[in-house]
mmCIF file of C-alpha atoms in Angstrom:
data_model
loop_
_atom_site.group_PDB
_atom_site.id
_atom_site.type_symbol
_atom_site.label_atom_id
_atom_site.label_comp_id
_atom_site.label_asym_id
_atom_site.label_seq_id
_atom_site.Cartn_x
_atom_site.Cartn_y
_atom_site.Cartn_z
ATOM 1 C CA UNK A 3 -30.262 -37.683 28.882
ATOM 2 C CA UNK A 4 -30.327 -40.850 26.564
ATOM 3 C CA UNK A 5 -28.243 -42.726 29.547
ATOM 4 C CA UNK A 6 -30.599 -41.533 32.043
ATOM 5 C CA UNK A 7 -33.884 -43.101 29.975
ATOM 6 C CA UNK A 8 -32.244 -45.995 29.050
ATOM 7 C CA UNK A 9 -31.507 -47.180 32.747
ATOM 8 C CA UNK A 10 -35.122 -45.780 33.682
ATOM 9 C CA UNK A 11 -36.625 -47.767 30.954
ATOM 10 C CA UNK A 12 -34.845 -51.321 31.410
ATOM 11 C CA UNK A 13 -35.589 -50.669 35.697
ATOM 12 C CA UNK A 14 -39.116 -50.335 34.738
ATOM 13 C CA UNK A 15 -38.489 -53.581 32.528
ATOM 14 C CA UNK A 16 -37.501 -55.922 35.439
ATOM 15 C CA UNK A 17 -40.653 -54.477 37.204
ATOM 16 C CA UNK A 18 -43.141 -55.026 35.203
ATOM 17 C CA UNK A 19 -44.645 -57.707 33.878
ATOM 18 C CA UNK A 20 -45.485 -56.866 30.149
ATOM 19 C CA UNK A 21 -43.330 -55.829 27.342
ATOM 20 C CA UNK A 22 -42.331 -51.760 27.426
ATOM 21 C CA UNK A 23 -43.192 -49.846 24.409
ATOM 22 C CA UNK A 24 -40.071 -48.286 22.665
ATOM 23 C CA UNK A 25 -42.076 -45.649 20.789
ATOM 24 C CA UNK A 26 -45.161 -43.893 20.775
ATOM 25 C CA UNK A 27 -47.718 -42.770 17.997
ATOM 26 C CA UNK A 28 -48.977 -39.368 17.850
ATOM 27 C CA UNK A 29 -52.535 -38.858 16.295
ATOM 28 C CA UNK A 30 -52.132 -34.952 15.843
ATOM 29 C CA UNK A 31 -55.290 -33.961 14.571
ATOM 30 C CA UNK A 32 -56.066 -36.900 12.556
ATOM 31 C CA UNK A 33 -59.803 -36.926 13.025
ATOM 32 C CA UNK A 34 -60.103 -34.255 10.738
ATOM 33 C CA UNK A 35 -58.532 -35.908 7.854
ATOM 34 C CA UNK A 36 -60.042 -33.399 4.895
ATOM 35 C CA UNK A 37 -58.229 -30.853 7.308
ATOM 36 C CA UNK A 38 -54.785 -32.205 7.152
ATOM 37 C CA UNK A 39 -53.617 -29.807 4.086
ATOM 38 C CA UNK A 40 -54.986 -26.898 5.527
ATOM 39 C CA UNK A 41 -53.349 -26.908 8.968
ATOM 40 C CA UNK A 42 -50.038 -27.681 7.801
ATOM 41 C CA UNK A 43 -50.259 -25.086 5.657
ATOM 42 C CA UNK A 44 -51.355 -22.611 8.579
ATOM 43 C CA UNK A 45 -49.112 -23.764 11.272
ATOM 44 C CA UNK A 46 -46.198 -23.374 8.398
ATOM 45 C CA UNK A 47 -47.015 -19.931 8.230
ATOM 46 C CA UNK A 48 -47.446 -19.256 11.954
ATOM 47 C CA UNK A 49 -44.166 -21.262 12.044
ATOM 48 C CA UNK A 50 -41.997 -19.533 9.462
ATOM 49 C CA UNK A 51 -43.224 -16.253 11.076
ATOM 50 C CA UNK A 52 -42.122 -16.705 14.408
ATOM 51 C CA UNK A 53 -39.189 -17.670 13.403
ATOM 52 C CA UNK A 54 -38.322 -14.833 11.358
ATOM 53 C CA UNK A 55 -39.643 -12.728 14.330
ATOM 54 C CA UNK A 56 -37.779 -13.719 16.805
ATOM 55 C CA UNK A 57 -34.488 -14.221 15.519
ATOM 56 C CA UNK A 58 -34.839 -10.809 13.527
ATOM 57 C CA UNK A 59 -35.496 -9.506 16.987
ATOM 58 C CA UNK A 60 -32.170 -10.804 18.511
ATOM 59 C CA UNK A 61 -30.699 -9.727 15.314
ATOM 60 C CA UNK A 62 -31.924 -5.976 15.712
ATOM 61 C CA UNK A 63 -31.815 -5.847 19.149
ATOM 62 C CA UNK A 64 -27.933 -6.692 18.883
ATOM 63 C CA UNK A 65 -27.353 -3.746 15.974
ATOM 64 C CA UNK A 66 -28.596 -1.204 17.476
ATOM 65 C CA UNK A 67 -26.967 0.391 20.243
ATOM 66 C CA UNK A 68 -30.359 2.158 21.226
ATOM 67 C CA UNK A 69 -31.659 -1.073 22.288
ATOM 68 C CA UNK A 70 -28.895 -2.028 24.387
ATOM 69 C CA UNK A 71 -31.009 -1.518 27.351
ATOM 70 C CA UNK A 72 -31.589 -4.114 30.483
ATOM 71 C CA UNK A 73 -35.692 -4.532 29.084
ATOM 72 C CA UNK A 74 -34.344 -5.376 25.355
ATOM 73 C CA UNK A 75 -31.652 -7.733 27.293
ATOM 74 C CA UNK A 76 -34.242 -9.331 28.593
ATOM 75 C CA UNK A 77 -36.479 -9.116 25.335
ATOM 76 C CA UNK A 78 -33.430 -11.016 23.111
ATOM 77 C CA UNK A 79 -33.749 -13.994 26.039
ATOM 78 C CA UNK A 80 -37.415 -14.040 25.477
ATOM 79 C CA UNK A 81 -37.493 -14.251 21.961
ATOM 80 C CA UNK A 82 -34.626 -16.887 21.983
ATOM 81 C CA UNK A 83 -36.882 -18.942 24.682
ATOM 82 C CA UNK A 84 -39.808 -18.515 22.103
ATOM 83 C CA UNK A 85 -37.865 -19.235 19.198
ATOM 84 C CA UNK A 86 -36.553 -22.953 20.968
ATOM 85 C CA UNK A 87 -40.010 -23.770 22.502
ATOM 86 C CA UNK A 88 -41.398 -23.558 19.196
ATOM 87 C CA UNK A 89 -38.665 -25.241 17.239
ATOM 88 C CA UNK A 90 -39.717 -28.376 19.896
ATOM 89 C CA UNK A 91 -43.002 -28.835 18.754
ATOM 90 C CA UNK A 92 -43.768 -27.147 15.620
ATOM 91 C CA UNK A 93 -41.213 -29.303 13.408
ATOM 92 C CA UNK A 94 -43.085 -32.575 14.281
ATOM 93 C CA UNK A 95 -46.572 -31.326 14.519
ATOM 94 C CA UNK A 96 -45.769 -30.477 10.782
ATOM 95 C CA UNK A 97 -44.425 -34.030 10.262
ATOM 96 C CA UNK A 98 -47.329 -35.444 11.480
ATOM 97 C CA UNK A 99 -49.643 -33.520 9.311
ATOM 98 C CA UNK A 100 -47.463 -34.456 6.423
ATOM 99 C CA UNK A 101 -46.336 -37.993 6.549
ATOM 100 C CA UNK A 102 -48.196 -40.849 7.113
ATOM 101 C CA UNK A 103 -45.450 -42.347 9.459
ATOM 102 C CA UNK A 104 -46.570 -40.909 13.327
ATOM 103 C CA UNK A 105 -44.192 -42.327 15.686
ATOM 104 C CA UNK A 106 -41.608 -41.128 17.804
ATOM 105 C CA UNK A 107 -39.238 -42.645 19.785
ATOM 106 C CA UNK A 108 -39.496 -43.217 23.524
ATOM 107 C CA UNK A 109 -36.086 -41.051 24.015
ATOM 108 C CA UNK A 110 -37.598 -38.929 21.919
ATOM 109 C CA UNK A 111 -41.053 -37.862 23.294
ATOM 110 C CA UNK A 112 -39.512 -37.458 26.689
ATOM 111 C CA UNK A 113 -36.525 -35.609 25.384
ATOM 112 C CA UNK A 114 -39.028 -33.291 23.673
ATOM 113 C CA UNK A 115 -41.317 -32.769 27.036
ATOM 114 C CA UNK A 116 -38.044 -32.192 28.758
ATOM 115 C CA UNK A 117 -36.964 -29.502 26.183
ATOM 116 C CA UNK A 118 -40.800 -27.896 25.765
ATOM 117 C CA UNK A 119 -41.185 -27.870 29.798
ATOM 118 C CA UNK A 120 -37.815 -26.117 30.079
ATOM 119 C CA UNK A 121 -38.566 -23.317 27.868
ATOM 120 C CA UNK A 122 -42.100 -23.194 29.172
ATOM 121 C CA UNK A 123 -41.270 -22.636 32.751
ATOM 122 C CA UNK A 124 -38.083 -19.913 31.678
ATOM 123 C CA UNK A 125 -40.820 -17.781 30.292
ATOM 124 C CA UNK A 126 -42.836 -17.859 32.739
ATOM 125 C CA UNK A 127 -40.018 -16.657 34.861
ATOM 126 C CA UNK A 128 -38.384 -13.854 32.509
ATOM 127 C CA UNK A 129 -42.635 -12.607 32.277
ATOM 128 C CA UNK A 130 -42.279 -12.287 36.019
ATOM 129 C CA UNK A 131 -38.962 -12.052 37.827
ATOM 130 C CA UNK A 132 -37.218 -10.125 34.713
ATOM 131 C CA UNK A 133 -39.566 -8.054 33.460
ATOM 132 C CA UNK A 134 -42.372 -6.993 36.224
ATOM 133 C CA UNK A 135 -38.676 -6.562 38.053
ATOM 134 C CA UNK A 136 -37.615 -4.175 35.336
ATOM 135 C CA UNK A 137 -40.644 -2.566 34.878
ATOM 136 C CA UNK A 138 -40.774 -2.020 39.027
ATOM 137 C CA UNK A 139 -37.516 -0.088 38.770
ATOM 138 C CA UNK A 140 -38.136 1.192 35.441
ATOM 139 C CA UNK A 141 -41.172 3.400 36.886
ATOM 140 C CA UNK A 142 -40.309 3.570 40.943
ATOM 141 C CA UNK A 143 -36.616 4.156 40.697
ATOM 142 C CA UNK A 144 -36.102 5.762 37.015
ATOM 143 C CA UNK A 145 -33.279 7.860 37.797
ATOM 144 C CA UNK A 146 -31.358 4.797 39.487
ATOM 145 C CA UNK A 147 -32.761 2.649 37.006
ATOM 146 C CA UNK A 148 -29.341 1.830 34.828
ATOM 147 C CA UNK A 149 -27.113 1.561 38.171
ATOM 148 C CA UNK A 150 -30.573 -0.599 40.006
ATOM 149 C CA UNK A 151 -30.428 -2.902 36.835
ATOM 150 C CA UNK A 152 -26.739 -3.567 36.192
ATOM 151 C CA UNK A 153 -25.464 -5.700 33.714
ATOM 152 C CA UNK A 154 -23.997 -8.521 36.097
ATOM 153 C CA UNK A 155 -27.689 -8.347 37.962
ATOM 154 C CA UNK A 156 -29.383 -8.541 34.276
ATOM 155 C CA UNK A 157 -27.232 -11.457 33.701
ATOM 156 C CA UNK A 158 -26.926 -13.444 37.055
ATOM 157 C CA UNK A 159 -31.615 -13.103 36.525
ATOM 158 C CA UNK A 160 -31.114 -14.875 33.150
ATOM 159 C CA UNK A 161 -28.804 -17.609 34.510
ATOM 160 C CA UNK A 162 -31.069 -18.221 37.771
ATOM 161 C CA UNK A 163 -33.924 -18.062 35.535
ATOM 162 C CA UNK A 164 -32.637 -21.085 33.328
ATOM 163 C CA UNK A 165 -31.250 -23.257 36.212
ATOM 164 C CA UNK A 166 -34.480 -23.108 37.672
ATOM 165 C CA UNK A 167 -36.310 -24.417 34.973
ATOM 166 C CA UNK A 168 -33.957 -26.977 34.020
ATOM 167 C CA UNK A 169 -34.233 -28.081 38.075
ATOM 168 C CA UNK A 170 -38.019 -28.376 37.794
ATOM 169 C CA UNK A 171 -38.631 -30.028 34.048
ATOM 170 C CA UNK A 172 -35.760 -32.300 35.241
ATOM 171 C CA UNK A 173 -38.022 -33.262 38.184
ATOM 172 C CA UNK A 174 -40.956 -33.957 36.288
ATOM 173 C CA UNK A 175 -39.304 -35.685 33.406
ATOM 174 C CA UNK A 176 -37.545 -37.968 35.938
ATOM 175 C CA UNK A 177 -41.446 -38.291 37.612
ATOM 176 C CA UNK A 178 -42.703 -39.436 33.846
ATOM 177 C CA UNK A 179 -39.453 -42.437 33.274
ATOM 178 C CA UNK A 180 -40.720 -44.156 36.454
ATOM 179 C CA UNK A 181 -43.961 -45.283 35.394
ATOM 180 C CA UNK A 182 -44.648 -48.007 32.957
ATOM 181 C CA UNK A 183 -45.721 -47.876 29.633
ATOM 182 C CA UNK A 184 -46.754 -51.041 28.364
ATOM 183 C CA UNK A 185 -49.525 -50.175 25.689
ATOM 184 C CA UNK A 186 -51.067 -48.615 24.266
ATOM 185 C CA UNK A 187 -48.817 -46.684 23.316
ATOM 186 C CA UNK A 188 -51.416 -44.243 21.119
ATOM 187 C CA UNK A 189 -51.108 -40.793 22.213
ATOM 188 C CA UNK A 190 -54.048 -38.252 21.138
ATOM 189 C CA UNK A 191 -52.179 -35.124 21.054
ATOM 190 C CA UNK A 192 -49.442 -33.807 18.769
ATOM 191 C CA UNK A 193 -47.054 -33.736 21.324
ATOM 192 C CA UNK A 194 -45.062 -35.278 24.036
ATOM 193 C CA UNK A 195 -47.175 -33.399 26.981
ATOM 194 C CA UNK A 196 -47.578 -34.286 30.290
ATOM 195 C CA UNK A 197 -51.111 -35.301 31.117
ATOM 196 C CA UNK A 198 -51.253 -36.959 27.619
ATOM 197 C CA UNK A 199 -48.461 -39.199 28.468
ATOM 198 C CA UNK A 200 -49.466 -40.272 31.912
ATOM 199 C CA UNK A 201 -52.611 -40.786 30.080
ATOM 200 C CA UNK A 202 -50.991 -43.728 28.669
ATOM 201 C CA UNK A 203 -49.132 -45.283 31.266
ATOM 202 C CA UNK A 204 -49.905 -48.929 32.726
ATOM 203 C CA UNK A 205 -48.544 -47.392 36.791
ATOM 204 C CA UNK A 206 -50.425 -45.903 39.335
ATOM 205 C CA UNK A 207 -50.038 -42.002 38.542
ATOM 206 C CA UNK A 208 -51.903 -40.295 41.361
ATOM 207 C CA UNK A 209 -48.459 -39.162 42.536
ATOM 208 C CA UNK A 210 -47.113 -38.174 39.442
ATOM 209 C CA UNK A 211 -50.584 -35.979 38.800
ATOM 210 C CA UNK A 212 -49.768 -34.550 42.130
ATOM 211 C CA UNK A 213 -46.401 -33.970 41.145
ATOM 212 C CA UNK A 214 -47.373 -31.978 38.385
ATOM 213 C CA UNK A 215 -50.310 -30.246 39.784
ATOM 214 C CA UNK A 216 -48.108 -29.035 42.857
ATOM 215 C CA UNK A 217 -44.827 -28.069 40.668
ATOM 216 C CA UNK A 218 -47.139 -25.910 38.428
ATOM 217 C CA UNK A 219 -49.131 -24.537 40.900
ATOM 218 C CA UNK A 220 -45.898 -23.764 43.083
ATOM 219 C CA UNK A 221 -44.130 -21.634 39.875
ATOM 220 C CA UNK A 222 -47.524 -19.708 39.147
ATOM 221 C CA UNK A 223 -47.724 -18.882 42.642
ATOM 222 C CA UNK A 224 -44.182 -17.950 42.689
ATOM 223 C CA UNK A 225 -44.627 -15.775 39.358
ATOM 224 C CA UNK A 226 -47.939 -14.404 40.820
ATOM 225 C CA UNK A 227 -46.577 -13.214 43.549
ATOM 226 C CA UNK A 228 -43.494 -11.198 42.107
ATOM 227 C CA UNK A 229 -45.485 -9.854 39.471
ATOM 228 C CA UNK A 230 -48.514 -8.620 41.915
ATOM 229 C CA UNK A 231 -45.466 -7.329 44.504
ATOM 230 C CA UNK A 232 -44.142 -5.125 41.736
ATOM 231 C CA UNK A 233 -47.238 -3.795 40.295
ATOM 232 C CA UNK A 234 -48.407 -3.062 43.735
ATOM 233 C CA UNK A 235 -45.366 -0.526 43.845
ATOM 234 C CA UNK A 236 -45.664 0.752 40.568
ATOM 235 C CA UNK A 237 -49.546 1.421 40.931
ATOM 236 C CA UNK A 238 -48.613 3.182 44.315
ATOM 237 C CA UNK A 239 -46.206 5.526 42.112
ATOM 238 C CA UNK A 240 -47.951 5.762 39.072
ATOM 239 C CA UNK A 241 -50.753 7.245 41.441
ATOM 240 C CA UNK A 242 -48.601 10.245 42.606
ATOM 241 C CA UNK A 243 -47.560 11.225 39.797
ATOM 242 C CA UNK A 244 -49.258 14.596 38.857
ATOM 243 C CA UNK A 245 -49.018 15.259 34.930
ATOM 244 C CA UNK A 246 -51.878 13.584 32.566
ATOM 245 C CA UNK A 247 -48.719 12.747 30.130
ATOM 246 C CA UNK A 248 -46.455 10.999 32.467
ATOM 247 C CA UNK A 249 -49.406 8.911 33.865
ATOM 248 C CA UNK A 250 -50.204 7.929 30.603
ATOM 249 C CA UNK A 251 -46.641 7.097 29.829
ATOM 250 C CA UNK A 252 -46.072 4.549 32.661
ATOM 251 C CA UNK A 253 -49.152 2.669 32.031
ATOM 252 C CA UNK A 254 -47.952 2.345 28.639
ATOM 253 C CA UNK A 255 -44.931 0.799 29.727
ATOM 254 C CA UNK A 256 -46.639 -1.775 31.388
ATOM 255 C CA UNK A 257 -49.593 -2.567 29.728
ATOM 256 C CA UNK A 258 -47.768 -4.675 27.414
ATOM 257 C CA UNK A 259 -46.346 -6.516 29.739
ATOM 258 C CA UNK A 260 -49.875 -7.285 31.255
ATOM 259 C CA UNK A 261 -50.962 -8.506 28.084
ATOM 260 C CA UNK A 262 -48.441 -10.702 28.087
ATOM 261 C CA UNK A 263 -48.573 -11.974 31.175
ATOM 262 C CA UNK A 264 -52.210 -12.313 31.305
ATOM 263 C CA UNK A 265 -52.200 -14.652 27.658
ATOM 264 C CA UNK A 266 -49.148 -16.936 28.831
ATOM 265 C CA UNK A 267 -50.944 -17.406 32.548
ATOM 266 C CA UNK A 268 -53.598 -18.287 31.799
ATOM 267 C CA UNK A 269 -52.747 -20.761 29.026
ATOM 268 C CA UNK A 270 -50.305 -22.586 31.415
ATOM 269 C CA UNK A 271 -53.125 -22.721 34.077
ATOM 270 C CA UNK A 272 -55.648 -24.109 31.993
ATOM 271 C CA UNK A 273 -53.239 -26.844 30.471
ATOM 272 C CA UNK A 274 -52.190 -27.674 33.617
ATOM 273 C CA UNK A 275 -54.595 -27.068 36.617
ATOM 274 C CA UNK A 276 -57.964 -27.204 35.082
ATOM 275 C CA UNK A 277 -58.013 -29.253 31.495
ATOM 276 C CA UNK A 278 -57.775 -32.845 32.778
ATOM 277 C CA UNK A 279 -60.938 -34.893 31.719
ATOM 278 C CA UNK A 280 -60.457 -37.035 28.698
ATOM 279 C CA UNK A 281 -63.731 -34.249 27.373
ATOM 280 C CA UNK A 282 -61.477 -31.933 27.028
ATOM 281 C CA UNK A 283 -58.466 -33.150 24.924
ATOM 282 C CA UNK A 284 -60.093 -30.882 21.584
ATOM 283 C CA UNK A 285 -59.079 -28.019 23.932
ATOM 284 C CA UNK A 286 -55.545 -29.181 25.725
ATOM 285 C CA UNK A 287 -54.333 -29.694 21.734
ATOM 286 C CA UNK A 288 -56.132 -25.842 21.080
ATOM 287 C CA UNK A 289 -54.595 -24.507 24.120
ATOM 288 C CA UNK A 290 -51.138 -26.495 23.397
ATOM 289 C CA UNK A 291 -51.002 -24.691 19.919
ATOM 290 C CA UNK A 292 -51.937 -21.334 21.073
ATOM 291 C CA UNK A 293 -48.995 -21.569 23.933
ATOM 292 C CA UNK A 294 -46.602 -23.074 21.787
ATOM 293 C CA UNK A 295 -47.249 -21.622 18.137
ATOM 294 C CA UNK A 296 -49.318 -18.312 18.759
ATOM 295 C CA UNK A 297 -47.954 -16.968 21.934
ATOM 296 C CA UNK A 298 -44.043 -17.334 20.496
ATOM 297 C CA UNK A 299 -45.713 -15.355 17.293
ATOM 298 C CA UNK A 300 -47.311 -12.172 19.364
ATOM 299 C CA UNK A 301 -45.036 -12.058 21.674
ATOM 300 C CA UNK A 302 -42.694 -9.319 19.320
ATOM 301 C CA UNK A 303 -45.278 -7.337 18.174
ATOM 302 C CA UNK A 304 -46.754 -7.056 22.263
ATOM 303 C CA UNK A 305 -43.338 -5.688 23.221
ATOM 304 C CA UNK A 306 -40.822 -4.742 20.579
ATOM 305 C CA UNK A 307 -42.283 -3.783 17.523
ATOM 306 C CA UNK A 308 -44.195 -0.536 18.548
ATOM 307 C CA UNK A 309 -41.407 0.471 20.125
ATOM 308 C CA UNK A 310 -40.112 3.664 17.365
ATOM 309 C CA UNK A 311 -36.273 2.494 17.527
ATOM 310 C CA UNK A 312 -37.313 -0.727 16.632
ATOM 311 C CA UNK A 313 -39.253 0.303 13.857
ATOM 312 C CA UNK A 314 -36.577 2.786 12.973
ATOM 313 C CA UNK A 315 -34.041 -0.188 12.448
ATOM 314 C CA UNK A 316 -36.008 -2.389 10.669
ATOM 315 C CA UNK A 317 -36.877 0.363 7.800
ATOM 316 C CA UNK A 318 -32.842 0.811 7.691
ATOM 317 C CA UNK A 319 -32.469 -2.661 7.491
ATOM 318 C CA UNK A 320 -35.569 -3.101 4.289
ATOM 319 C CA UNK A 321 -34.150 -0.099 2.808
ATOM 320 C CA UNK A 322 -30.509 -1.722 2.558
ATOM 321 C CA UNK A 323 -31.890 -4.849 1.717
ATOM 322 C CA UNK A 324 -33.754 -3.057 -1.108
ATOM 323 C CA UNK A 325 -30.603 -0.971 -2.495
ATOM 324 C CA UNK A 326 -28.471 -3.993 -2.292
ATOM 325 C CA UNK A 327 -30.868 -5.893 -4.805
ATOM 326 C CA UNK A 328 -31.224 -3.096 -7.055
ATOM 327 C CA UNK A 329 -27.408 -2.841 -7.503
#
């Protein structure tokens, strides 16, 4: 990665005629200086939460036989995704609040945008192609469900999952090393994202705003389309089935799912297809946190936390933890 920006930046060098910037400074949130205290003690919080959510999710998920299931598979992925998007940009978003140093190095913002994109575009993938998947056979076929969603199947959807967003955050990174930056390099966001950094570029970026419009707009559709596919199928069933109880049960199974979908959509289509103007940058950081901080943070309690053998494991594990202080 380091190689591949180095040789990007010193091409761009020859090129151009003014001196290339070699880092950038992030303003965070700094006009709202009286604020600074506050939010860092917030997004710590929200932070430290997550993290404990999401790992202790892997961690239960893995103990439990119960929840050795192709959905809780596919749960432990998401909560590992949401545990390394938000380990991209929370960490420095707290730095900046902190310190009065804001830089970051050129390798370093794109390396970040790289990493945040990647994770970004593998959840929106495991939301659709996993889960609406699972959740199709999961209602349609539920007596071929375990022998529909086989292990090597589970696990050939997580590895397809990741190469594709590596493929397409690869693209776009590569899109963002060809243009210029020659200053100013003063970025008004906490973070390495994408319109913020073209924002500051000294090229021509109609094609690399094209590139990003039509790469995000190309994965939504793609997402949209296996998600309204499956739901299609499972509405179909859901509608013949003749008890009150089981209806009720399979919309249950899905609704979180929905909810999911609907937040993480939504936020990745306003960042990215509608919140452009320079207006609206109040909002792109607002949205940014929400993806990247509160979305990681709600995600467990959507889907694994009501579930009762979830709940059931985490009282074992609080009850050990209690008896093994008490001794």
């Amino acid at each position: 990665m380091n190689s591949v920006v180095s040789s990007n930046r010193s091409q761009r060098w020859n090129e151009g005629n003014g001196s290339m910037v070699s880092s950038f400074i992030l303003l965070a949130f700094s006009e709202f200086p009286y604020l600074q205290v506050p939010l860092f003690l917030g997004f710590l919080i929200m932070y430290t939460v997550t993290v404990l959510e999401n790992l202790g999710m892997i961690f239960v998920i893995r103990i439990n036989p119960k929840l050795h299931t192709p959905m809780y598979f596919f749960l432990s992925h998401l909560s590992f995704v949401d545990f390394c998007y938000t380990s991209v940009i929370a960490p420095k978003l707290l730095g900046l609040l902190l310190v009065e140093d804001k830089t970051i190095s050129f390798e370093g913002c794109m390396a970040q945008y790289f990493l945040g994109c990647t994770f970004v575009i593998t959840e929106m993938f495991m939301l659709a192609v996993m889960m609406a998947y699972d959740r199709f056979e999961a209602v349609c076929n539920p007596l071929l469900y375990t022998v529909a969603m086989s292990c090597q199947l589970c696990s050939l959807l997580v590895v397809v999952t990741y190469i594709w967003a590596v493929i397409f955050s690869s693209t776009l990174t590569y899109v963002l090393l060809q243009l210029s930056y020659c200053g100013p390099n003063v970025i008004n966001h906490f973070c390495c994202e994408y319109s913020a950094l073209i924002s500051v570029s000294c090229s021509d970026t109609s094609f690399s705003q094209m590139a990003c419009l039509v790469i995000s707009m190309f994965n939504e559709a793609c997402c949209l389309l296996i998600i309204i596919t499956s739901y299609v199928f499972i509405v179909v069933t859901v509608i013949k089935i003749p008890t009150k109880g089981a209806l009720q049960k399979a919309f249950s199974t899905c609704a979180s799912h929905l909810t999911a979908i609907g937040v993480c959509h939504g936020i990745v289509l306003l960042l990215y297809c509608v919140l452009k103007s320079k207006s609206s940058l109040f909002l792109v950081k607002v949205a940014t946190v929400f993806h990247s901080m509160v979305i990681p943070m709600i995600n467990p309690l959507i889907y694994s936390l009501r579930n009762k053998d979830v709940k059931e494991t985490v009282r074992k594990l609080v009850y050990l933890k209690c008896i093994f202080h008490s001794l």
